[in-house]
Tab-separated table of C-alpha atoms and ligand atoms in Angstrom:
chain	number	residue	atom	x	y	z
Z	1	UNK	CA	143.962	7.050	15.176
Z	2	UNK	CA	146.451	4.561	16.107
Z	3	UNK	CA	149.326	4.076	13.632
Z	4	UNK	CA	149.695	0.780	11.811
Z	5	UNK	CA	152.560	-0.323	9.522
Z	6	UNK	CA	153.377	-3.557	7.748
Z	7	UNK	CA	155.369	-4.738	4.708
Z	8	UNK	CA	155.801	-7.442	2.184
Z	9	UNK	CA	158.819	-8.519	0.168
Z	10	UNK	CA	158.544	-8.397	-3.719
Z	11	UNK	CA	160.523	-11.692	-3.877
Z	12	UNK	CA	157.992	-13.764	-5.780
Z	13	UNK	CA	154.206	-14.198	-6.433
Z	14	UNK	CA	152.021	-13.327	-3.470
Z	15	UNK	CA	150.156	-16.278	-2.078
Z	16	UNK	CA	147.225	-17.284	0.154
Z	17	UNK	CA	149.392	-17.280	3.215
Z	18	UNK	CA	150.295	-13.577	2.674
Z	19	UNK	CA	146.594	-12.913	1.941
Z	20	UNK	CA	145.031	-14.677	4.898
Z	21	UNK	CA	147.924	-14.032	7.373
Z	22	UNK	CA	148.361	-10.447	6.622
Z	23	UNK	CA	146.731	-8.515	3.736
Z	24	UNK	CA	143.160	-8.961	4.638
Z	25	UNK	CA	143.919	-7.340	8.102
Z	26	UNK	CA	145.686	-4.585	6.300
Z	27	UNK	CA	142.593	-3.928	4.157
Z	28	UNK	CA	140.452	-3.907	7.417
Z	29	UNK	CA	143.023	-1.805	9.384
Z	30	UNK	CA	143.318	0.975	6.839
Z	31	UNK	CA	139.743	2.194	7.711
Z	32	UNK	CA	140.142	2.762	11.426
Z	33	UNK	CA	143.957	3.299	11.681
Z	34	UNK	CA	146.465	5.626	10.327
Z	35	UNK	CA	147.918	2.977	8.072
Z	36	UNK	CA	151.140	2.642	6.075
Z	37	UNK	CA	152.166	-0.366	3.963
Z	38	UNK	CA	155.512	-0.869	2.354
Z	39	UNK	CA	156.909	-3.011	-0.427
Z	40	UNK	CA	160.146	-3.886	1.113
Z	41	UNK	CA	162.480	-4.163	-1.954
Z	42	UNK	CA	165.617	-3.732	0.085
Z	43	UNK	CA	164.658	-6.906	2.127
Z	44	UNK	CA	164.286	-8.919	-1.094
Z	45	UNK	CA	168.067	-8.321	-1.813
Z	46	UNK	CA	169.112	-10.292	1.115
Z	47	UNK	CA	168.850	-13.633	-0.706
Z	48	UNK	CA	169.894	-14.419	-4.294
Z	49	UNK	CA	167.604	-12.486	-6.643
Z	50	UNK	CA	167.486	-11.520	-10.322
Z	51	UNK	CA	168.145	-7.710	-10.686
Z	52	UNK	CA	166.421	-7.822	-14.021
Z	53	UNK	CA	163.212	-8.753	-12.282
Z	54	UNK	CA	163.304	-6.738	-9.051
Z	55	UNK	CA	161.717	-3.453	-10.237
Z	56	UNK	CA	158.953	-5.360	-12.142
Z	57	UNK	CA	158.230	-7.507	-9.107
Z	58	UNK	CA	158.121	-4.384	-6.850
Z	59	UNK	CA	155.634	-2.752	-9.107
Z	60	UNK	CA	153.480	-5.915	-9.407
Z	61	UNK	CA	153.396	-6.364	-5.631
Z	62	UNK	CA	152.142	-2.808	-5.311
Z	63	UNK	CA	149.519	-3.625	-7.950
Z	64	UNK	CA	148.574	-6.771	-6.057
Z	65	UNK	CA	148.150	-4.903	-2.788
Z	66	UNK	CA	145.859	-2.375	-4.440
Z	67	UNK	CA	143.986	-5.328	-6.085
Z	68	UNK	CA	143.277	-6.937	-2.733
Z	69	UNK	CA	141.835	-3.770	-1.402
Z	70	UNK	CA	144.309	-1.290	-0.192
Z	71	UNK	CA	142.884	2.151	-0.950
Z	72	UNK	CA	145.423	4.917	-1.451
Z	73	UNK	CA	142.746	7.524	-0.435
Z	74	UNK	CA	142.745	6.062	3.096
Z	75	UNK	CA	146.210	4.531	3.590
Z	76	UNK	CA	149.790	5.169	2.521
Z	77	UNK	CA	151.457	2.626	0.135
Z	78	UNK	CA	155.082	3.123	-0.718
Z	79	UNK	CA	158.290	1.303	-1.768
Z	80	UNK	CA	161.055	0.952	0.976
Z	81	UNK	CA	163.971	2.055	-1.154
Z	82	UNK	CA	162.121	5.334	-2.183
Z	83	UNK	CA	162.525	6.383	1.499
Z	84	UNK	CA	166.224	6.697	2.268
Z	85	UNK	CA	165.477	7.134	6.002
Z	86	UNK	CA	165.157	3.248	6.251
Z	87	UNK	CA	168.692	2.203	5.657
Z	88	UNK	CA	169.976	5.440	7.589
Z	89	UNK	CA	168.054	4.474	10.695
Z	90	UNK	CA	169.100	0.905	10.198
Z	91	UNK	CA	172.816	1.866	10.886
Z	92	UNK	CA	171.819	3.461	14.272
Z	93	UNK	CA	169.815	0.258	15.132
Z	94	UNK	CA	172.678	-2.097	14.165
Z	95	UNK	CA	174.639	-0.136	16.745
Z	96	UNK	CA	171.920	-1.077	19.228
Z	97	UNK	CA	171.022	-4.751	18.435
Z	98	UNK	CA	173.526	-7.337	19.398
Z	99	UNK	CA	175.146	-10.188	17.421
Z	100	UNK	CA	173.667	-12.702	19.890
Z	101	UNK	CA	170.157	-11.512	19.388
Z	102	UNK	CA	170.458	-11.692	15.598
Z	103	UNK	CA	172.050	-15.083	15.684
Z	104	UNK	CA	169.028	-16.430	17.549
Z	105	UNK	CA	166.586	-15.428	14.698
Z	106	UNK	CA	165.009	-18.640	13.431
Z	107	UNK	CA	164.266	-17.312	10.071
Z	108	UNK	CA	168.030	-16.539	9.539
Z	109	UNK	CA	168.782	-20.191	10.390
Z	110	UNK	CA	166.025	-21.525	8.188
Z	111	UNK	CA	167.336	-19.512	5.223
Z	112	UNK	CA	170.795	-20.999	5.489
Z	113	UNK	CA	172.287	-18.558	7.956
Z	114	UNK	CA	175.117	-20.889	9.046
Z	115	UNK	CA	176.535	-20.959	5.435
Z	116	UNK	CA	179.786	-18.913	4.765
Z	117	UNK	CA	178.349	-17.540	1.562
Z	118	UNK	CA	175.166	-16.145	2.982
Z	119	UNK	CA	174.841	-12.338	2.518
Z	120	UNK	CA	175.723	-10.172	5.520
Z	121	UNK	CA	172.419	-8.423	5.003
Z	122	UNK	CA	170.458	-11.698	5.748
Z	123	UNK	CA	171.865	-11.573	9.158
Z	124	UNK	CA	171.009	-7.876	9.781
Z	125	UNK	CA	167.578	-8.162	8.013
Z	126	UNK	CA	165.512	-7.902	11.218
Z	127	UNK	CA	167.283	-4.609	12.054
Z	128	UNK	CA	166.155	-3.151	8.765
Z	129	UNK	CA	162.666	-4.428	9.620
Z	130	UNK	CA	162.890	-2.686	12.980
Z	131	UNK	CA	163.834	0.489	11.149
Z	132	UNK	CA	160.775	0.123	8.886
Z	133	UNK	CA	158.529	0.086	11.943
Z	134	UNK	CA	160.247	2.522	14.356
Z	135	UNK	CA	160.581	5.272	11.747
Z	136	UNK	CA	156.811	5.560	11.627
Z	137	UNK	CA	156.087	5.381	15.401
Z	138	UNK	CA	153.863	2.394	14.522
Z	139	UNK	CA	151.872	0.926	17.486
Z	140	UNK	CA	150.428	-2.025	15.641
Z	141	UNK	CA	152.210	-4.389	13.157
Z	142	UNK	CA	149.770	-6.876	11.535
Z	143	UNK	CA	151.852	-9.875	10.454
Z	144	UNK	CA	151.678	-13.580	10.225
Z	145	UNK	CA	153.133	-15.932	12.841
Z	146	UNK	CA	156.523	-16.267	11.115
Z	147	UNK	CA	157.320	-12.600	11.882
Z	148	UNK	CA	156.569	-12.634	15.579
Z	149	UNK	CA	160.229	-13.138	16.562
Z	150	UNK	CA	161.348	-10.247	14.344
Z	151	UNK	CA	158.759	-8.058	16.089
Z	152	UNK	CA	160.105	-9.083	19.486
Z	153	UNK	CA	163.429	-7.893	18.300
Z	154	UNK	CA	162.030	-4.527	17.063
Z	155	UNK	CA	160.539	-4.101	20.540
Z	156	UNK	CA	163.702	-4.965	22.350
Z	157	UNK	CA	165.795	-2.594	20.159
Z	158	UNK	CA	163.287	0.236	20.618
Z	159	UNK	CA	163.253	-0.236	24.392
Z	160	UNK	CA	167.043	-0.356	24.544
Z	161	UNK	CA	167.560	2.686	22.342
Z	162	UNK	CA	165.026	4.730	24.465
Z	163	UNK	CA	166.769	3.643	27.515
Z	164	UNK	CA	170.292	4.504	26.268
Z	165	UNK	CA	169.561	7.862	24.468
Z	166	UNK	CA	166.202	9.034	25.854
Z	167	UNK	CA	162.609	8.520	24.708
Z	168	UNK	CA	162.754	8.321	20.899
Z	169	UNK	CA	160.670	5.414	19.590
Z	170	UNK	CA	157.198	4.004	20.075
Z	171	UNK	CA	157.364	0.397	21.157
Z	172	UNK	CA	155.246	-1.557	18.657
Z	173	UNK	CA	152.917	-4.554	19.208
Z	174	UNK	CA	152.623	-7.408	16.756
Z	175	UNK	CA	148.974	-8.239	15.619
Z	176	UNK	CA	148.923	-11.936	14.661
Z	177	UNK	CA	145.589	-13.358	13.597
Z	178	UNK	CA	143.889	-16.167	15.418
Z	179	UNK	CA	143.108	-18.303	12.345
Z	180	UNK	CA	145.490	-18.918	9.387
Z	181	UNK	CA	148.442	-17.081	11.052
Z	182	UNK	CA	150.572	-19.806	9.543
Z	183	UNK	CA	149.069	-21.277	6.402
Z	184	UNK	CA	150.819	-24.465	5.420
Z	185	UNK	CA	151.971	-25.714	2.034
Z	186	UNK	CA	149.359	-27.844	0.286
Z	187	UNK	CA	151.934	-30.471	-0.718
Z	188	UNK	CA	153.924	-30.341	2.483
Z	189	UNK	CA	151.494	-29.466	5.263
Z	190	UNK	CA	154.134	-29.358	7.874
Z	191	UNK	CA	155.920	-26.505	6.232
Z	192	UNK	CA	154.545	-23.014	5.811
Z	193	UNK	CA	153.266	-21.859	2.499
Z	194	UNK	CA	156.022	-19.486	1.070
Z	195	UNK	CA	157.029	-17.432	-1.986
Z	196	UNK	CA	160.318	-19.257	-2.393
Z	197	UNK	CA	160.715	-22.843	-1.111
Z	198	UNK	CA	157.728	-24.963	-2.072
Z	199	UNK	CA	156.670	-26.816	-5.200
Z	200	UNK	CA	154.263	-24.613	-7.247
Z	201	UNK	CA	151.502	-27.117	-6.543
Z	202	UNK	CA	151.684	-26.483	-2.763
Z	203	UNK	CA	151.075	-22.726	-3.091
Z	204	UNK	CA	147.843	-21.024	-4.066
Z	205	UNK	CA	148.626	-17.588	-5.480
Z	206	UNK	CA	146.549	-14.638	-4.985
Z	207	UNK	CA	146.250	-14.207	-8.770
Z	208	UNK	CA	145.638	-17.889	-9.528
Z	209	UNK	CA	142.620	-18.463	-11.984
Z	210	UNK	CA	139.795	-20.782	-10.605
Z	211	UNK	CA	141.047	-23.848	-12.572
Z	212	UNK	CA	144.569	-23.562	-10.817
Z	213	UNK	CA	142.917	-23.253	-7.414
Z	214	UNK	CA	140.890	-26.249	-8.155
Z	215	UNK	CA	143.886	-28.244	-9.277
Z	216	UNK	CA	145.985	-27.324	-6.354
Z	217	UNK	CA	143.236	-27.902	-3.692
Z	218	UNK	CA	142.248	-31.302	-5.284
Z	219	UNK	CA	145.836	-32.396	-5.216
Z	220	UNK	CA	146.445	-31.311	-1.661
Z	221	UNK	CA	148.133	-33.893	0.523
Z	222	UNK	CA	145.843	-35.196	3.310
Z	223	UNK	CA	146.442	-38.540	5.063
Z	224	UNK	CA	145.387	-42.194	4.722
Z	225	UNK	CA	142.412	-41.795	7.042
Z	226	UNK	CA	139.100	-40.875	5.854
Z	227	UNK	CA	137.516	-38.903	8.729
Z	228	UNK	CA	137.549	-35.156	8.894
Z	229	UNK	CA	138.935	-33.771	12.151
Z	230	UNK	CA	140.744	-30.587	13.162
Z	231	UNK	CA	144.088	-31.807	14.682
Z	232	UNK	CA	147.072	-29.939	13.238
Z	233	UNK	CA	149.642	-32.285	14.842
Z	234	UNK	CA	148.302	-35.573	13.628
Z	235	UNK	CA	146.235	-34.389	10.596
Z	236	UNK	CA	148.249	-31.346	9.236
Z	237	UNK	CA	146.964	-31.543	5.733
Z	238	UNK	CA	143.251	-31.762	6.609
Z	239	UNK	CA	143.622	-29.234	9.371
Z	240	UNK	CA	145.212	-26.735	6.933
Z	241	UNK	CA	142.268	-27.197	4.567
Z	242	UNK	CA	139.897	-26.572	7.497
Z	243	UNK	CA	141.891	-23.414	8.460
Z	244	UNK	CA	141.594	-22.262	4.940
Z	245	UNK	CA	137.925	-22.722	4.856
Z	246	UNK	CA	137.491	-21.074	8.300
Z	247	UNK	CA	139.483	-18.160	7.219
Z	248	UNK	CA	137.735	-17.729	3.894
Z	249	UNK	CA	134.232	-18.225	5.301
Z	250	UNK	CA	134.600	-16.792	8.862
Z	251	UNK	CA	133.969	-20.346	10.563
Z	252	UNK	CA	135.905	-22.028	13.325
Z	253	UNK	CA	138.122	-24.891	11.748
Z	254	UNK	CA	137.168	-27.497	14.486
Z	255	UNK	CA	133.355	-26.806	14.183
Z	256	UNK	CA	133.576	-26.875	10.327
Z	257	UNK	CA	135.110	-30.435	10.561
Z	258	UNK	CA	131.811	-31.761	11.926
Z	259	UNK	CA	130.076	-30.922	8.599
Z	260	UNK	CA	132.214	-33.290	6.565
Z	261	UNK	CA	132.033	-37.054	6.272
Z	262	UNK	CA	134.899	-37.205	3.594
Z	263	UNK	CA	137.812	-35.327	2.164
Z	264	UNK	CA	136.309	-34.935	-1.324
Z	265	UNK	CA	133.455	-32.706	-0.089
Z	266	UNK	CA	135.862	-30.623	2.089
Z	267	UNK	CA	138.072	-30.013	-0.857
Z	268	UNK	CA	135.193	-28.932	-3.046
Z	269	UNK	CA	134.104	-26.467	-0.519
Z	270	UNK	CA	137.588	-25.098	0.026
Z	271	UNK	CA	138.046	-24.616	-3.686
Z	272	UNK	CA	134.724	-22.828	-4.035
Z	273	UNK	CA	135.408	-20.612	-0.945
Z	274	UNK	CA	138.923	-19.642	-2.223
Z	275	UNK	CA	137.795	-19.034	-5.701
Z	276	UNK	CA	135.235	-16.533	-4.519
Z	277	UNK	CA	137.626	-15.018	-1.930
Z	278	UNK	CA	140.319	-14.364	-4.547
Z	279	UNK	CA	138.175	-13.600	-7.578
Z	280	UNK	CA	137.850	-9.807	-6.989
Z	281	UNK	CA	141.529	-9.347	-6.588
Z	282	UNK	CA	142.387	-11.149	-9.859
Z	283	UNK	CA	139.942	-9.015	-11.812
Z	284	UNK	CA	141.149	-5.808	-10.193
Z	285	UNK	CA	144.772	-6.701	-10.819
Z	286	UNK	CA	144.106	-6.957	-14.576
Z	287	UNK	CA	142.828	-3.347	-14.674
Z	288	UNK	CA	145.682	-1.920	-12.489
Z	289	UNK	CA	148.370	-3.823	-14.472
Z	290	UNK	CA	147.119	-1.979	-17.571
Z	291	UNK	CA	147.496	1.410	-15.827
Z	292	UNK	CA	151.228	1.732	-14.727
Z	293	UNK	CA	151.013	5.417	-14.647
Z	294	UNK	CA	148.314	5.328	-11.939
Z	295	UNK	CA	150.250	2.888	-9.781
Z	296	UNK	CA	153.411	4.825	-10.172
Z	297	UNK	CA	151.655	7.937	-8.996
Z	298	UNK	CA	150.176	6.196	-5.988
Z	299	UNK	CA	153.736	5.161	-5.006
Z	300	UNK	CA	155.086	8.555	-5.502
Z	301	UNK	CA	152.442	10.087	-3.325
Z	302	UNK	CA	153.016	7.310	-0.775
Z	303	UNK	CA	156.768	7.991	-0.630
Z	304	UNK	CA	156.288	11.618	-0.132
Z	305	UNK	CA	153.960	10.947	2.903
Z	306	UNK	CA	156.187	8.397	4.328
Z	307	UNK	CA	159.295	10.679	4.116
Z	308	UNK	CA	157.514	13.392	5.857
Z	309	UNK	CA	156.778	11.084	8.791
Z	310	UNK	CA	160.105	9.281	8.764
Z	311	UNK	CA	162.417	12.411	8.467
Z	312	UNK	CA	161.589	13.856	11.974
Z	313	UNK	CA	162.013	10.383	13.600
Z	314	UNK	CA	165.325	9.970	11.934
Z	315	UNK	CA	166.409	13.388	13.001
Z	316	UNK	CA	165.472	12.726	16.532
Z	317	UNK	CA	167.338	9.435	16.701
Z	318	UNK	CA	170.502	10.691	15.144
Z	319	UNK	CA	170.638	13.714	17.516
Z	320	UNK	CA	169.771	11.479	20.455
Z	321	UNK	CA	172.564	9.119	19.601
Z	322	UNK	CA	174.948	12.055	19.820
Z	323	UNK	CA	175.807	12.705	16.192
Z	324	UNK	CA	176.617	16.292	15.088
Z	325	UNK	CA	173.616	17.666	13.163
Z	326	UNK	CA	174.318	19.248	9.720
Z	327	UNK	CA	172.647	22.603	9.010
Z	328	UNK	CA	168.996	22.059	8.659
Z	329	UNK	CA	169.050	18.799	10.522
Z	330	UNK	CA	169.456	15.056	9.442
Z	331	UNK	CA	166.352	14.751	7.400
Z	332	UNK	CA	166.791	17.919	5.148
L	401	LIG	P1	156.858	-11.675	3.726
L	401	LIG	O1	157.008	-10.774	2.587
L	401	LIG	O2	157.534	-13.006	3.900
L	401	LIG	O3	155.205	-11.939	3.958
L	401	LIG	C1	154.339	-10.830	4.078
L	401	LIG	C2	153.327	-11.102	5.060
L	401	LIG	O4	152.688	-12.343	4.941
L	401	LIG	C3	152.829	-13.217	6.080
L	401	LIG	N1	152.868	-14.645	5.684
L	401	LIG	C4	152.149	-15.561	6.116
L	401	LIG	N2	151.068	-15.692	6.900
L	401	LIG	C5	150.368	-16.831	7.094
L	401	LIG	N3	150.830	-17.962	6.490
L	401	LIG	C6	151.904	-17.930	5.664
L	401	LIG	N4	152.261	-19.210	5.187
L	401	LIG	C7	152.547	-16.776	5.472
L	401	LIG	N5	153.692	-16.431	4.686
L	401	LIG	C8	153.840	-15.145	4.872
L	401	LIG	C9	154.006	-12.745	6.778
L	401	LIG	O5	154.000	-13.046	8.199
L	401	LIG	C10	153.935	-11.345	6.512
L	401	LIG	O6	153.134	-10.546	7.439
L	401	LIG	N6	159.940	-9.500	7.008
L	401	LIG	C11	158.645	-9.389	6.384
L	401	LIG	C12	158.394	-8.110	5.582
L	401	LIG	C13	158.736	-6.829	6.394
L	401	LIG	C14	157.822	-6.253	7.316
L	401	LIG	C15	158.444	-5.166	7.803
L	401	LIG	C16	156.773	-6.687	7.940
L	401	LIG	C17	159.754	-6.053	6.264
L	401	LIG	N7	159.597	-4.962	7.156
L	401	LIG	C18	157.903	-4.282	8.788
L	401	LIG	C19	156.106	-5.929	9.031
L	401	LIG	C20	156.745	-4.631	9.345
L	401	LIG	C21	158.523	-10.491	5.381
L	401	LIG	O7	159.483	-11.121	4.993
L	401	LIG	O8	157.179	-10.812	5.023
């Protein structure tokens, strides 16, 4: 079975963009791939964060992933900081990636990369992400559109390392969905839905109750016209709603547009489709949240499995790069 790996930051509440752009593919992939999913807590430290909340958010992110349907019987779910091979491989890859490559990352620029006070780790963030992927010899990485450039970097770094030090890493491929790869903010439909930047009204959360989904969709920004068309450039708000409906019901956004003569009916159907889509996750989350011991045991098991895979890759990479191995190797 092909190996799949992906990750999510525990930097805030998980939203519909995460679900439609990534998680639902993770849930599908786990059945026919050797799949690993990671709560990337080290990545969440690259911007300002509250240390008093990080551990709780990490646990709740894991609970949310189980709630949306990850099954620890068939996939491996773990926390990045529980596997010390990640930061260790990052060093080798920082000695492989270049300053110029990292400076071109659009997410670094978007997150304020030009400011003097920005954390150095925000700059090297994509290298840690490359380590997450390369450690596990992942062939496929299901992500939303915003991660495509980071995936390109991971590929380039793997190819360069292999070329310089001999075959070490599998070169991964990004798997970006056709519909809803970039879910937009409901209040600012030219900007992607995100954990950090938008107004709360623009972001539908995976755990939102039905009345919140209804409120947010009803208030979603559209435009001053009245006709429903799919045209992301000239009608970003309406097109985003059509994409949400298409992703939730399996339809094509442009074809769905033909069914509607006004925005009100479209919004009502989007609300209903999203409510039904997210209902099971909300119910399951409540059960998991009440059983911390279970979730912690899933993560402990996941970390043990992840370490068993990551150790030999790290050892191979360290030796390949010419470092003197300690007795028992680098992963002992
Ligand atoms: P993160 O935590 O921002 O998001 C998790 C996943 O959700 C997708 N996503 C979206 N998809 C569609 N529309 C949106 N508005 C939207 N917002 C987020 C993201 O593309 C992502 O797939 N750097 C990564 C985490 C990471 C990772 C990795 C991913 C760290 N190491 C290794 C894959 C492999 C991130 O910040 O995702």
